[in-house]
Amino acid sequence: MPSESSPLSNQLLVALPALHDPHFARSVTLVCQHDGDGAMGVMINRASDYTLGEVLQQMGIHSDSEALQSQIVLAGGPVHPERGFVLHDGDREWDSTLTVGDGLFLTTSRDVLEALARGDGPEQAVVALGCAGWGAGQLEQELVDDSWLMVPARRELLFGVPLEQRWQAAAGSIGVDLVNYASQSGHA
């Protein structure tokens, strides 16, 4: 698995309350790749309209696991909403995998979904449709403009915290209370 070392990879972008873009308001995005050409990430706190069972069925992949079939697929972002992205742990080789951080990977190939359906895929995995993308320098400017709070990625947040709690939990992991953030900012 190729290792992509970049300054912002394996960080969470937590949308600050002032970010009103409907695609990203109250979102939490895992930055998966960042380099001089831009950045790519996957939102981890928005449900899509699909279950994993529906996605697997559309792909002609069968699974007997009711838990897997009922798993919610994430809305990973507005870019390439027709493409699947699997965030997962493990050290197994897949056809198309990017190393996000220590023991955290992003795979876009069918083989990981087939393995999940057979019951021999990664222990922890979430599937998203679509991703988020930024052009060269765009994300850096948004950080300067205070659109995002930067938080180190934590596995328990990615795989264990319920979707509706991830925005506040991500900020809370570094001591920020987003509910009170807007009323406190700008005061001396």
Coordinates of N, CA, C and O in Angstrom, one line a residue:
M1 N 0.8 -1.2 0.0 CA 0.0 0.0 0.0 C 0.9 1.2 0.0 O 1.7 1.4 0.9
P2 N 0.7 2.1 -1.0 CA 1.5 3.3 -1.0 C 1.3 4.2 0.1 O 0.1 4.4 0.5
S3 N 2.3 4.8 0.7 CA 2.2 5.7 1.8 C 2.3 7.1 1.2 O 3.2 7.5 0.6
E4 N 1.2 7.9 1.5 CA 1.2 9.3 1.0 C 1.3 10.2 2.2 O 0.4 10.4 3.0
S5 N 2.5 10.7 2.4 CA 2.8 11.6 3.5 C 2.5 13.0 3.1 O 3.0 13.5 2.1
S6 N 1.6 13.6 3.8 CA 1.2 15.0 3.4 C 0.9 15.8 4.7 O 0.5 15.2 5.7
P7 N 1.0 17.1 4.7 CA 0.8 17.9 5.9 C -0.6 17.7 6.6 O -0.6 17.7 7.8
L8 N -1.6 17.6 5.8 CA -2.9 17.6 6.4 C -3.6 16.2 6.4 O -4.7 16.1 6.9
S9 N -3.0 15.2 5.8 CA -3.6 13.9 5.7 C -3.8 13.4 7.1 O -3.0 13.7 8.0
N10 N -4.8 12.6 7.3 CA -5.2 12.0 8.6 C -5.6 13.0 9.6 O -5.4 12.8 10.8
Q11 N -6.1 14.1 9.1 CA -6.7 15.1 10.0 C -8.1 15.3 9.7 O -8.6 15.0 8.6
L12 N -8.9 15.6 10.7 CA -10.3 15.9 10.5 C -10.6 17.4 10.3 O -10.0 18.2 11.1
L13 N -11.3 17.7 9.4 CA -11.8 19.1 9.2 C -13.2 19.2 9.8 O -14.1 18.5 9.3
V14 N -13.4 20.0 10.8 CA -14.7 20.2 11.4 C -15.2 21.6 11.0 O -14.5 22.6 11.3
A15 N -16.3 21.6 10.3 CA -16.9 22.8 9.9 C -17.3 23.7 11.0 O -18.0 23.3 11.9
L16 N -16.8 24.9 11.0 CA -17.1 25.9 12.1 C -18.5 26.4 11.8 O -19.0 26.4 10.7
P17 N -19.2 26.9 12.8 CA -20.6 27.3 12.6 C -20.8 28.4 11.6 O -21.9 28.5 10.9
A18 N -19.8 29.2 11.3 CA -19.9 30.2 10.3 C -19.8 29.7 8.9 O -20.1 30.4 7.9
L19 N -19.5 28.4 8.7 CA -19.4 27.9 7.3 C -20.8 27.5 6.9 O -21.4 26.6 7.4
H20 N -21.4 28.2 6.0 CA -22.8 28.1 5.6 C -22.9 27.3 4.2 O -24.1 27.1 3.8
D21 N -21.9 26.9 3.6 CA -22.0 26.1 2.3 C -22.8 24.9 2.7 O -22.4 24.1 3.5
P22 N -23.9 24.7 2.0 CA -24.8 23.6 2.3 C -24.1 22.2 2.1 O -24.5 21.3 2.8
H23 N -23.1 22.1 1.3 CA -22.4 20.9 1.2 C -21.6 20.5 2.4 O -21.3 19.3 2.7
F24 N -21.1 21.5 3.2 CA -20.2 21.3 4.3 C -20.6 21.8 5.6 O -19.9 21.6 6.6
A25 N -21.8 22.5 5.7 CA -22.2 23.0 7.0 C -22.4 21.8 8.0 O -22.9 20.8 7.7
R26 N -21.8 22.0 9.2 CA -21.8 21.0 10.3 C -21.2 19.7 9.9 O -21.6 18.6 10.4
S27 N -20.3 19.7 8.9 CA -19.7 18.5 8.5 C -18.3 18.2 9.2 O -17.7 19.0 9.8
V28 N -18.0 16.9 9.1 CA -16.7 16.4 9.6 C -16.1 15.7 8.4 O -16.7 14.7 7.9
T29 N -14.9 16.1 8.0 CA -14.3 15.5 6.8 C -12.9 15.0 7.1 O -12.1 15.7 7.7
L30 N -12.6 13.7 6.8 CA -11.3 13.1 7.0 C -10.5 13.5 5.7 O -10.9 13.1 4.6
V31 N -9.4 14.2 5.9 CA -8.5 14.5 4.8 C -7.7 13.2 4.5 O -6.9 12.7 5.4
C32 N -7.8 12.7 3.3 CA -7.2 11.4 3.0 C -5.9 11.7 2.2 O -5.0 10.9 2.2
Q33 N -5.9 12.8 1.4 CA -4.7 13.1 0.6 C -4.6 14.6 0.5 O -5.6 15.3 0.3
H34 N -3.3 15.1 0.6 CA -3.1 16.5 0.5 C -1.7 16.7 0.0 O -0.7 16.1 0.5
D35 N -1.6 17.5 -1.1 CA -0.3 17.7 -1.7 C -0.3 19.1 -2.4 O -1.3 19.8 -2.3
G36 N 0.7 19.4 -3.2 CA 0.7 20.7 -3.9 C -0.4 20.9 -4.9 O -0.7 22.0 -5.3
D37 N -1.1 19.8 -5.4 CA -2.2 19.9 -6.3 C -3.5 20.1 -5.7 O -4.5 20.3 -6.3
G38 N -3.6 19.9 -4.3 CA -4.9 20.1 -3.6 C -5.1 19.1 -2.6 O -4.1 18.4 -2.1
A39 N -6.3 18.8 -2.2 CA -6.7 17.9 -1.2 C -7.9 17.1 -1.5 O -8.8 17.6 -2.3
M40 N -8.0 15.9 -1.0 CA -9.2 15.1 -1.1 C -9.5 14.5 0.2 O -8.7 14.1 1.0
G41 N -10.8 14.4 0.5 CA -11.3 13.9 1.8 C -12.6 13.2 1.7 O -13.3 13.3 0.6
V42 N -13.1 12.6 2.8 CA -14.4 12.0 2.8 C -15.1 12.5 4.1 O -14.6 12.4 5.2
M43 N -16.3 13.0 3.8 CA -17.2 13.4 5.0 C -17.6 12.1 5.7 O -18.0 11.2 5.1
I44 N -17.5 12.2 7.1 CA -17.8 11.0 7.9 C -19.0 11.1 8.8 O -19.2 10.3 9.6
N45 N -19.8 12.2 8.6 CA -20.9 12.4 9.5 C -22.2 12.6 8.8 O -23.2 13.1 9.4
R46 N -22.3 12.3 7.5 CA -23.6 12.4 6.8 C -24.0 11.1 6.2 O -23.3 10.5 5.4
A47 N -25.2 10.7 6.5 CA -25.8 9.5 5.9 C -26.3 9.8 4.4 O -26.8 10.9 4.2
S48 N -26.1 8.9 3.6 CA -26.6 9.0 2.2 C -28.0 8.4 2.3 O -28.5 8.0 3.3
D49 N -28.7 8.2 1.1 CA -30.0 7.6 1.1 C -29.9 6.1 0.9 O -30.9 5.5 0.7
Y50 N -28.7 5.5 1.0 CA -28.5 4.1 0.7 C -28.0 3.3 1.9 O -27.3 3.9 2.7
T51 N -28.3 2.1 1.9 CA -27.7 1.1 2.8 C -26.6 0.4 2.0 O -26.7 0.4 0.7
L52 N -25.7 -0.3 2.7 CA -24.7 -1.0 2.0 C -25.3 -2.2 1.2 O -24.8 -2.5 0.2
G53 N -26.4 -2.8 1.7 CA -27.0 -3.8 1.0 C -27.5 -3.4 -0.3 O -27.4 -4.1 -1.3
E54 N -28.1 -2.2 -0.4 CA -28.5 -1.7 -1.7 C -27.4 -1.4 -2.7 O -27.5 -1.7 -3.9
V55 N -26.3 -0.9 -2.1 CA -25.1 -0.7 -3.0 C -24.5 -2.0 -3.5 O -24.2 -2.1 -4.7
L56 N -24.4 -2.9 -2.6 CA -23.9 -4.3 -3.0 C -24.8 -4.9 -4.0 O -24.3 -5.5 -5.0
Q57 N -26.1 -4.8 -3.8 CA -27.0 -5.4 -4.8 C -26.8 -4.7 -6.2 O -26.8 -5.4 -7.2
Q58 N -26.7 -3.4 -6.2 CA -26.5 -2.7 -7.5 C -25.2 -3.2 -8.2 O -25.1 -3.1 -9.4
M59 N -24.2 -3.6 -7.4 CA -22.9 -4.0 -7.9 C -22.9 -5.5 -8.2 O -21.9 -6.1 -8.7
G60 N -24.0 -6.2 -7.9 CA -24.0 -7.7 -8.1 C -23.2 -8.5 -7.1 O -22.8 -9.6 -7.4
I61 N -23.1 -7.9 -5.9 CA -22.3 -8.6 -4.8 C -23.3 -9.1 -3.8 O -24.2 -8.3 -3.3
H62 N -23.3 -10.3 -3.4 CA -24.2 -10.9 -2.5 C -23.6 -11.0 -1.1 O -22.4 -11.4 -1.0
S63 N -24.4 -10.7 -0.1 CA -23.9 -10.9 1.3 C -25.1 -11.5 2.1 O -26.2 -11.0 2.0
D64 N -24.8 -12.4 3.0 CA -25.8 -13.0 3.9 C -25.9 -12.2 5.2 O -26.8 -12.5 6.0
S65 N -25.0 -11.3 5.4 CA -24.9 -10.6 6.7 C -26.0 -9.5 6.7 O -25.9 -8.5 6.0
E66 N -27.0 -9.6 7.6 CA -28.0 -8.6 7.8 C -27.4 -7.3 8.3 O -27.8 -6.2 7.9
A67 N -26.4 -7.4 9.2 CA -25.8 -6.3 9.8 C -25.1 -5.5 8.7 O -25.1 -4.2 8.7
L68 N -24.3 -6.2 7.8 CA -23.7 -5.5 6.7 C -24.6 -4.9 5.8 O -24.5 -3.7 5.4
Q69 N -25.7 -5.6 5.4 CA -26.7 -5.1 4.5 C -27.4 -3.8 5.0 O -27.8 -3.0 4.2
S70 N -27.6 -3.8 6.3 CA -28.3 -2.6 6.9 C -27.4 -1.4 7.2 O -27.9 -0.4 7.6
Q71 N -26.1 -1.6 7.1 CA -25.2 -0.5 7.4 C -25.4 0.7 6.5 O -25.6 0.6 5.3
I72 N -25.5 1.9 7.1 CA -25.7 3.1 6.4 C -24.5 3.4 5.6 O -23.3 3.4 6.1
V73 N -24.7 3.8 4.3 CA -23.6 4.3 3.5 C -23.5 5.9 3.7 O -24.6 6.5 3.7
L74 N -22.3 6.4 3.8 CA -22.1 7.8 4.1 C -22.2 8.6 2.8 O -21.9 8.1 1.7
A75 N -22.6 9.8 2.9 CA -22.5 10.8 1.8 C -21.2 11.4 1.9 O -21.0 12.3 2.8
G76 N -20.2 11.0 1.2 CA -18.8 11.4 1.4 C -18.4 12.7 0.9 O -17.4 13.3 1.2
G77 N -19.3 13.3 0.1 CA -19.0 14.7 -0.5 C -19.6 14.8 -1.8 O -20.1 13.9 -2.5
P78 N -19.6 16.1 -2.3 CA -20.2 16.4 -3.6 C -19.5 16.0 -4.9 O -20.0 16.1 -6.0
V79 N -18.2 15.6 -4.7 CA -17.4 15.2 -5.9 C -17.5 13.7 -6.1 O -17.4 12.9 -5.2
H80 N -17.8 13.3 -7.4 CA -17.9 11.9 -7.8 C -18.9 11.1 -6.9 O -18.6 10.1 -6.3
P81 N -20.1 11.6 -6.8 CA -21.1 10.9 -5.9 C -21.5 9.5 -6.3 O -22.1 8.8 -5.6
E82 N -21.1 9.2 -7.5 CA -21.3 7.8 -8.0 C -20.2 6.8 -7.7 O -20.4 5.6 -7.8
R83 N -19.1 7.3 -7.1 CA -18.0 6.4 -6.8 C -18.0 6.1 -5.3 O -18.3 6.9 -4.4
G84 N -17.6 4.8 -5.0 CA -17.5 4.3 -3.6 C -16.1 4.5 -3.1 O -15.1 4.3 -3.8
F85 N -16.1 4.8 -1.8 CA -14.8 5.0 -1.0 C -15.0 4.2 0.3 O -16.0 4.4 1.0
V86 N -14.1 3.4 0.6 CA -14.1 2.6 1.8 C -13.0 3.0 2.7 O -11.8 2.8 2.4
L87 N -13.3 3.6 3.9 CA -12.4 3.9 4.9 C -12.3 2.7 5.8 O -13.3 2.2 6.3
H88 N -11.1 2.2 6.1 CA -11.0 0.9 6.8 C -9.6 0.8 7.5 O -8.7 1.5 7.2
D89 N -9.6 -0.2 8.4 CA -8.4 -0.5 9.1 C -7.8 -1.8 8.5 O -8.3 -2.2 7.4
G90 N -6.8 -2.4 9.1 CA -6.2 -3.6 8.6 C -5.0 -3.4 7.8 O -4.6 -2.3 7.4
D91 N -4.3 -4.5 7.5 CA -3.0 -4.4 6.7 C -3.1 -5.2 5.4 O -2.0 -5.5 4.8
R92 N -4.2 -5.7 5.0 CA -4.3 -6.5 3.8 C -4.2 -5.6 2.6 O -4.6 -4.5 2.6
E93 N -3.6 -6.2 1.5 CA -3.5 -5.5 0.3 C -4.8 -5.5 -0.6 O -5.4 -6.6 -0.7
W94 N -5.2 -4.4 -1.1 CA -6.3 -4.3 -2.0 C -5.8 -3.7 -3.3 O -4.8 -3.1 -3.4
D95 N -6.7 -3.8 -4.3 CA -6.3 -3.3 -5.7 C -5.9 -1.8 -5.7 O -5.0 -1.4 -6.5
S96 N -6.7 -1.0 -5.0 CA -6.5 0.4 -5.1 C -6.7 1.0 -3.7 O -7.8 1.4 -3.3
T97 N -5.6 1.2 -3.0 CA -5.6 1.6 -1.6 C -4.6 2.7 -1.4 O -3.5 2.7 -1.9
L98 N -5.1 3.7 -0.7 CA -4.2 4.9 -0.2 C -4.1 4.8 1.3 O -5.1 4.6 2.0
T99 N -2.9 4.9 1.8 CA -2.6 5.0 3.2 C -3.0 6.4 3.7 O -2.4 7.3 3.2
V100 N -3.9 6.5 4.6 CA -4.3 7.8 5.1 C -3.5 8.1 6.3 O -3.0 9.3 6.5
G101 N -3.3 7.2 7.2 CA -2.5 7.3 8.4 C -2.1 6.0 8.9 O -2.4 5.0 8.3
D102 N -1.5 5.9 10.1 CA -1.1 4.7 10.7 C -2.3 3.7 10.8 O -3.1 3.9 11.7
G103 N -2.3 2.7 10.0 CA -3.4 1.7 10.2 C -4.7 2.1 9.6 O -5.7 1.5 9.9
L104 N -4.8 3.2 8.9 CA -6.1 3.7 8.4 C -5.9 3.9 6.9 O -4.9 4.5 6.4
F105 N -6.8 3.3 6.1 CA -6.7 3.3 4.6 C -8.0 3.7 3.9 O -9.1 3.6 4.5
L106 N -7.8 4.1 2.7 CA -9.0 4.4 1.8 C -8.8 3.6 0.6 O -7.8 3.7 -0.1
T107 N -9.8 2.7 0.3 CA -9.8 1.8 -0.8 C -11.0 2.2 -1.7 O -12.1 2.4 -1.3
T108 N -10.7 2.2 -3.0 CA -11.7 2.5 -4.0 C -12.0 1.3 -5.0 O -12.8 1.4 -5.9
S109 N -11.4 0.2 -4.7 CA -11.6 -1.0 -5.6 C -12.7 -1.9 -5.1 O -12.9 -2.0 -3.9
R110 N -13.3 -2.6 -6.0 CA -14.4 -3.6 -5.7 C -14.0 -4.7 -4.8 O -14.8 -5.2 -4.0
D111 N -12.7 -5.1 -4.8 CA -12.3 -6.3 -4.0 C -12.5 -6.1 -2.5 O -12.8 -7.1 -1.9
V112 N -12.4 -4.9 -2.0 CA -12.6 -4.8 -0.5 C -14.1 -5.0 -0.2 O -14.5 -5.5 0.8
L113 N -15.0 -4.5 -1.1 CA -16.5 -4.7 -0.9 C -16.8 -6.2 -1.0 O -17.6 -6.7 -0.2
E114 N -16.2 -6.9 -1.9 CA -16.4 -8.4 -2.1 C -16.0 -9.1 -0.8 O -16.7 -10.0 -0.3
A115 N -14.8 -8.7 -0.3 CA -14.3 -9.3 1.0 C -15.3 -9.0 2.1 O -15.5 -9.9 3.0
L116 N -15.7 -7.8 2.2 CA -16.7 -7.4 3.3 C -17.9 -8.3 3.2 O -18.4 -8.8 4.2
A117 N -18.4 -8.5 2.0 CA -19.6 -9.3 1.8 C -19.4 -10.8 2.1 O -20.3 -11.4 2.7
R118 N -18.2 -11.3 1.9 CA -17.9 -12.7 2.3 C -17.6 -12.8 3.8 O -17.5 -13.9 4.3
G119 N -17.4 -11.7 4.5 CA -17.1 -11.8 5.9 C -15.6 -11.8 6.2 O -15.2 -12.1 7.3
D120 N -14.8 -11.6 5.2 CA -13.3 -11.6 5.5 C -12.6 -10.3 5.1 O -11.5 -10.3 4.7
G121 N -13.4 -9.2 5.2 CA -12.8 -7.9 4.9 C -12.2 -7.3 6.1 O -12.1 -7.9 7.2
P122 N -11.9 -6.0 6.1 CA -11.4 -5.3 7.2 C -12.3 -5.4 8.4 O -13.6 -5.4 8.3
E123 N -11.8 -5.4 9.6 CA -12.6 -5.5 10.8 C -13.5 -4.2 11.0 O -14.6 -4.3 11.4
Q124 N -12.9 -3.1 10.7 CA -13.6 -1.8 10.8 C -13.6 -1.2 9.5 O -12.6 -0.9 8.9
A125 N -14.8 -0.8 9.0 CA -14.9 -0.2 7.7 C -16.2 0.6 7.6 O -17.2 0.2 8.1
V126 N -16.1 1.7 6.9 CA -17.3 2.5 6.5 C -17.2 2.8 5.0 O -16.1 3.0 4.5
V127 N -18.4 2.8 4.4 CA -18.4 3.0 3.0 C -19.1 4.4 2.7 O -20.1 4.7 3.4
A128 N -18.5 5.1 1.8 CA -19.1 6.4 1.4 C -19.2 6.5 -0.1 O -18.5 5.9 -0.8
L129 N -20.2 7.3 -0.5 CA -20.4 7.6 -1.9 C -20.0 9.1 -2.1 O -20.5 9.9 -1.4
G130 N -19.0 9.3 -2.9 CA -18.6 10.7 -3.2 C -17.5 11.1 -2.2 O -17.2 10.4 -1.2
C131 N -16.8 12.2 -2.6 CA -15.7 12.7 -1.7 C -15.8 14.2 -1.8 O -16.6 14.8 -2.5
A132 N -14.9 14.8 -1.1 CA -14.7 16.3 -1.1 C -13.4 16.6 -1.7 O -12.4 15.8 -1.5
G133 N -13.3 17.6 -2.5 CA -12.0 18.0 -3.1 C -11.7 19.5 -3.1 O -12.7 20.3 -3.1
W134 N -10.5 19.8 -3.0 CA -10.0 21.2 -3.0 C -8.9 21.4 -4.0 O -8.0 20.5 -4.1
G135 N -8.9 22.4 -4.7 CA -7.8 22.7 -5.6 C -6.5 23.2 -4.9 O -6.6 23.4 -3.6
A136 N -5.4 23.4 -5.6 CA -4.2 23.8 -5.0 C -4.4 25.1 -4.2 O -4.9 26.1 -4.7
G137 N -4.0 25.0 -2.9 CA -4.1 26.2 -2.0 C -5.5 26.5 -1.5 O -5.6 27.4 -0.6
Q138 N -6.5 25.9 -2.0 CA -7.9 26.2 -1.6 C -8.1 25.9 -0.2 O -8.7 26.7 0.6
L139 N -7.8 24.7 0.2 CA -8.0 24.2 1.6 C -7.2 25.1 2.6 O -7.7 25.5 3.6
E140 N -6.0 25.4 2.2 CA -5.1 26.2 3.1 C -5.8 27.6 3.3 O -5.8 28.1 4.4
Q141 N -6.4 28.2 2.2 CA -7.0 29.5 2.4 C -8.3 29.3 3.2 O -8.5 30.2 4.1
E142 N -9.0 28.3 3.1 CA -10.2 28.1 3.9 C -9.8 27.9 5.4 O -10.6 28.4 6.3
L143 N -8.7 27.3 5.7 CA -8.2 27.3 7.1 C -7.8 28.6 7.6 O -8.2 29.0 8.7
V144 N -7.2 29.5 6.8 CA -6.8 30.8 7.2 C -8.1 31.6 7.4 O -8.2 32.5 8.3
D145 N -9.2 31.4 6.6 CA -10.4 32.1 6.7 C -11.3 31.6 7.9 O -12.4 32.0 8.0
D146 N -10.8 30.7 8.7 CA -11.5 30.1 9.8 C -12.8 29.5 9.4 O -13.8 29.6 10.1
S147 N -12.8 28.7 8.3 CA -14.0 27.9 7.9 C -13.9 26.6 8.6 O -15.0 25.9 8.8
W148 N -12.7 26.1 9.0 CA -12.6 24.8 9.5 C -11.8 24.8 10.8 O -10.9 25.6 11.0
L149 N -12.1 23.8 11.7 CA -11.3 23.5 12.8 C -10.5 22.2 12.5 O -11.1 21.3 12.0
M150 N -9.2 22.2 12.7 CA -8.4 21.0 12.4 C -8.2 20.2 13.6 O -7.8 20.7 14.7
V151 N -8.6 18.9 13.5 CA -8.6 18.0 14.7 C -7.9 16.7 14.2 O -8.1 16.2 13.1
P152 N -7.0 16.1 15.0 CA -6.4 14.8 14.7 C -7.4 13.8 14.6 O -8.4 13.7 15.4
A153 N -7.3 12.9 13.6 CA -8.2 11.8 13.4 C -8.1 10.8 14.5 O -7.0 10.5 14.9
R154 N -9.2 10.3 14.9 CA -9.2 9.2 15.9 C -10.1 8.1 15.4 O -11.2 8.3 15.0
R155 N -9.6 6.9 15.5 CA -10.4 5.7 15.0 C -11.8 5.6 15.7 O -12.7 5.2 15.0
E156 N -11.8 5.8 17.0 CA -13.1 5.6 17.7 C -14.2 6.6 17.1 O -15.3 6.3 17.1
L157 N -13.7 7.8 16.7 CA -14.7 8.7 16.1 C -15.1 8.3 14.7 O -16.3 8.4 14.4
L158 N -14.2 7.7 13.9 CA -14.5 7.2 12.6 C -15.4 6.0 12.6 O -16.3 5.9 11.7
F159 N -15.2 5.1 13.6 CA -15.9 3.8 13.5 C -16.9 3.6 14.7 O -17.7 2.7 14.6
G160 N -16.8 4.4 15.7 CA -17.6 4.1 16.9 C -18.7 5.1 17.3 O -19.7 4.7 17.8
V161 N -18.5 6.4 17.0 CA -19.4 7.4 17.4 C -20.5 7.5 16.4 O -20.3 7.5 15.2
P162 N -21.8 7.6 16.9 CA -22.9 7.7 16.0 C -22.8 9.0 15.1 O -22.2 10.0 15.5
L163 N -23.3 8.9 13.9 CA -23.1 10.0 12.9 C -23.5 11.3 13.4 O -22.8 12.3 13.3
E164 N -24.7 11.4 14.0 CA -25.2 12.6 14.5 C -24.4 13.3 15.6 O -24.6 14.5 15.9
Q165 N -23.5 12.5 16.2 CA -22.7 13.1 17.3 C -21.3 13.4 16.9 O -20.5 14.0 17.7
R166 N -20.9 13.1 15.7 CA -19.5 13.2 15.3 C -19.0 14.7 15.2 O -17.9 15.0 15.4
W167 N -19.9 15.6 14.8 CA -19.5 17.0 14.6 C -19.1 17.6 16.0 O -18.0 18.1 16.1
Q168 N -19.9 17.4 16.9 CA -19.6 17.9 18.3 C -18.5 17.1 18.9 O -17.6 17.7 19.6
A169 N -18.5 15.8 18.7 CA -17.5 14.9 19.4 C -16.1 15.2 18.8 O -15.1 15.2 19.5
A170 N -16.0 15.5 17.5 CA -14.7 15.8 16.9 C -14.1 17.1 17.5 O -13.0 17.1 17.9
A171 N -14.9 18.1 17.6 CA -14.5 19.4 18.2 C -14.2 19.2 19.6 O -13.2 19.7 20.2
G172 N -15.0 18.4 20.3 CA -14.9 18.2 21.7 C -13.6 17.5 22.1 O -13.0 17.6 23.2
S173 N -13.1 16.7 21.1 CA -11.8 15.9 21.3 C -10.6 16.9 21.6 O -9.6 16.4 22.1
I174 N -10.7 18.1 21.2 CA -9.7 19.1 21.5 C -10.2 20.2 22.4 O -9.6 21.3 22.5
G175 N -11.3 20.0 23.0 CA -11.8 20.9 24.0 C -12.7 22.0 23.5 O -12.9 23.0 24.2
V176 N -13.2 21.9 22.3 CA -14.0 23.0 21.7 C -15.5 22.6 21.8 O -15.8 21.5 21.3
D177 N -16.3 23.5 22.3 CA -17.7 23.3 22.3 C -18.4 24.1 21.2 O -18.5 25.3 21.3
L178 N -18.8 23.4 20.1 CA -19.3 24.2 18.9 C -20.6 24.8 19.2 O -21.0 25.8 18.6
V179 N -21.4 24.3 20.1 CA -22.7 24.9 20.4 C -22.5 26.3 21.0 O -23.2 27.2 20.6
N180 N -21.5 26.5 21.8 CA -21.2 27.8 22.3 C -20.1 28.6 21.5 O -19.8 29.8 21.9
Y181 N -19.6 28.0 20.5 CA -18.5 28.6 19.8 C -18.9 30.0 19.2 O -18.2 31.0 19.3
A182 N -20.0 30.0 18.5 CA -20.4 31.3 17.8 C -20.6 32.4 18.8 O -20.2 33.6 18.5
S183 N -21.2 32.1 19.9 CA -21.4 33.2 20.9 C -20.1 33.7 21.6 O -20.1 34.8 22.1
Q184 N -19.1 32.8 21.6 CA -17.9 33.2 22.3 C -16.8 33.8 21.3 O -16.0 34.6 21.8
S185 N -16.9 33.5 20.1 CA -15.9 34.1 19.1 C -16.1 35.5 19.0 O -17.2 36.1 19.0
G186 N -15.0 36.2 18.8 CA -15.0 37.7 18.6 C -15.0 38.5 19.9 O -15.1 39.7 19.8
H187 N -15.0 37.9 21.0 CA -15.1 38.6 22.3 C -13.7 38.6 22.9 O -13.0 37.6 22.9
A188 N -13.3 39.8 23.4 CA -12.0 39.9 24.1 C -12.1 39.5 25.5 O -13.0 39.4 26.1

